[in-house]
Every structure is written in C-alpha cells, then in structure tokens.
Amino acid sequence: MALIDLPTRTDAARYSFDIELDAVTFHFEMEWNDRNSSWYMSISDASGVPLLSGRRVSVGYPLINIYRDPRLPAGMIEAIDTSGTDTDPGARDLGDRVKLVYTPFADL
C-alpha cells in the first residue's frame, strides 16, 4: 500500500496547495482556527469549484469517505499521529507530529 503524504506546513496558520490524487488535480486549503484550536481542510477541483468546505482535521477518522460526492478524491484521507498518542494536531503539529496522508483508491 502506497500512502501519499499531503504537503502540509508547520510554519503557517493558513495555506493552500494543489496535488494530483488518483490522476485528478485537487486544490486544498488548510486553516488553523484559534477559537477551537483545530485545523480545517477545504477541497476544490482544479477549476476552483468547492467540493468540501471546512472539514475539521481529526486523528483517527476518515476525512472524506463519509461524503458521497464522486468529485472528491476516490481514495481515503486521514490524519495520522506519528507519536502514537492519537492527539489531534496543534497549531504547529500538522506536517510534523501529525501527517495528512492519502491512500489511493486502488489500495483500499
């Protein structure tokens, strides 16, 4: 099984990136919310059409598989706590202690 690390950052509270997943390009926006100490993820297609908005990044839960939108990535996105404590990412943890990874559809 080939996991793909999503290019998250530890040095910014808000950023975006484009990535190809299962031969489709997606635009991700990541945003830290100070009020509830959580990261949120939004996904758009390559032309900017929103597909998923404001999904809280939680360790141990599939982040997109609960939605039945065929335009979303076909595989699975999850947050993995590399310390083994299953603690959600803090402001500087996403991309360091907590990795955001994609499992391609063919590997599910």
CSV table of C-alpha atoms in Angstrom, one decimal, residues 26-69:
chain,number,residue,atom,x,y,z
A,26,PHE,CA,-7.3,19.0,-6.4
A,27,HIS,CA,-6.8,22.3,-4.6
A,28,PHE,CA,-6.6,22.1,-0.8
A,29,GLU,CA,-6.9,25.0,1.6
A,30,MET,CA,-5.8,24.5,5.2
A,31,GLU,CA,-6.7,26.9,8.0
A,32,TRP,CA,-5.9,26.9,11.7
A,33,ASN,CA,-8.8,28.1,14.0
A,34,ASP,CA,-7.6,29.7,17.2
A,35,ARG,CA,-11.0,29.7,18.8
A,36,ASN,CA,-11.3,26.0,18.9
A,37,SER,CA,-7.7,25.0,18.4
A,38,SER,CA,-8.3,22.9,15.3
A,39,TRP,CA,-7.2,22.6,11.7
A,40,TYR,CA,-9.8,22.8,9.0
A,41,MET,CA,-9.5,21.5,5.4
A,42,SER,CA,-11.4,22.5,2.3
A,43,ILE,CA,-11.1,20.9,-1.2
A,44,SER,CA,-11.9,22.3,-4.6
A,45,ASP,CA,-11.5,20.9,-8.1
A,46,ALA,CA,-8.8,22.2,-10.4
A,47,SER,CA,-11.1,24.9,-11.7
A,48,GLY,CA,-11.9,26.2,-8.2
A,49,VAL,CA,-15.3,24.6,-7.7
A,50,PRO,CA,-15.7,23.9,-4.0
A,51,LEU,CA,-16.2,20.2,-3.2
A,52,LEU,CA,-15.8,20.1,0.6
A,53,SER,CA,-15.6,23.1,2.9
A,54,GLY,CA,-14.4,23.4,6.5
A,55,ARG,CA,-13.8,19.7,7.4
A,56,ARG,CA,-12.1,19.5,10.8
A,57,VAL,CA,-8.9,17.5,10.7
A,58,SER,CA,-9.2,14.8,13.4
A,59,VAL,CA,-6.8,12.0,14.1
A,60,GLY,CA,-8.3,8.5,13.7
A,61,TYR,CA,-11.3,9.4,11.4
A,62,PRO,CA,-11.5,9.2,7.6
A,63,LEU,CA,-11.8,12.9,6.5
A,64,ILE,CA,-13.6,12.5,3.2
A,65,ASN,CA,-15.0,9.0,2.9
A,66,ILE,CA,-18.2,9.9,4.8
A,67,TYR,CA,-19.2,12.1,1.9
A,68,ARG,CA,-20.8,10.6,-1.2
A,69,ASP,CA,-19.6,13.2,-3.8
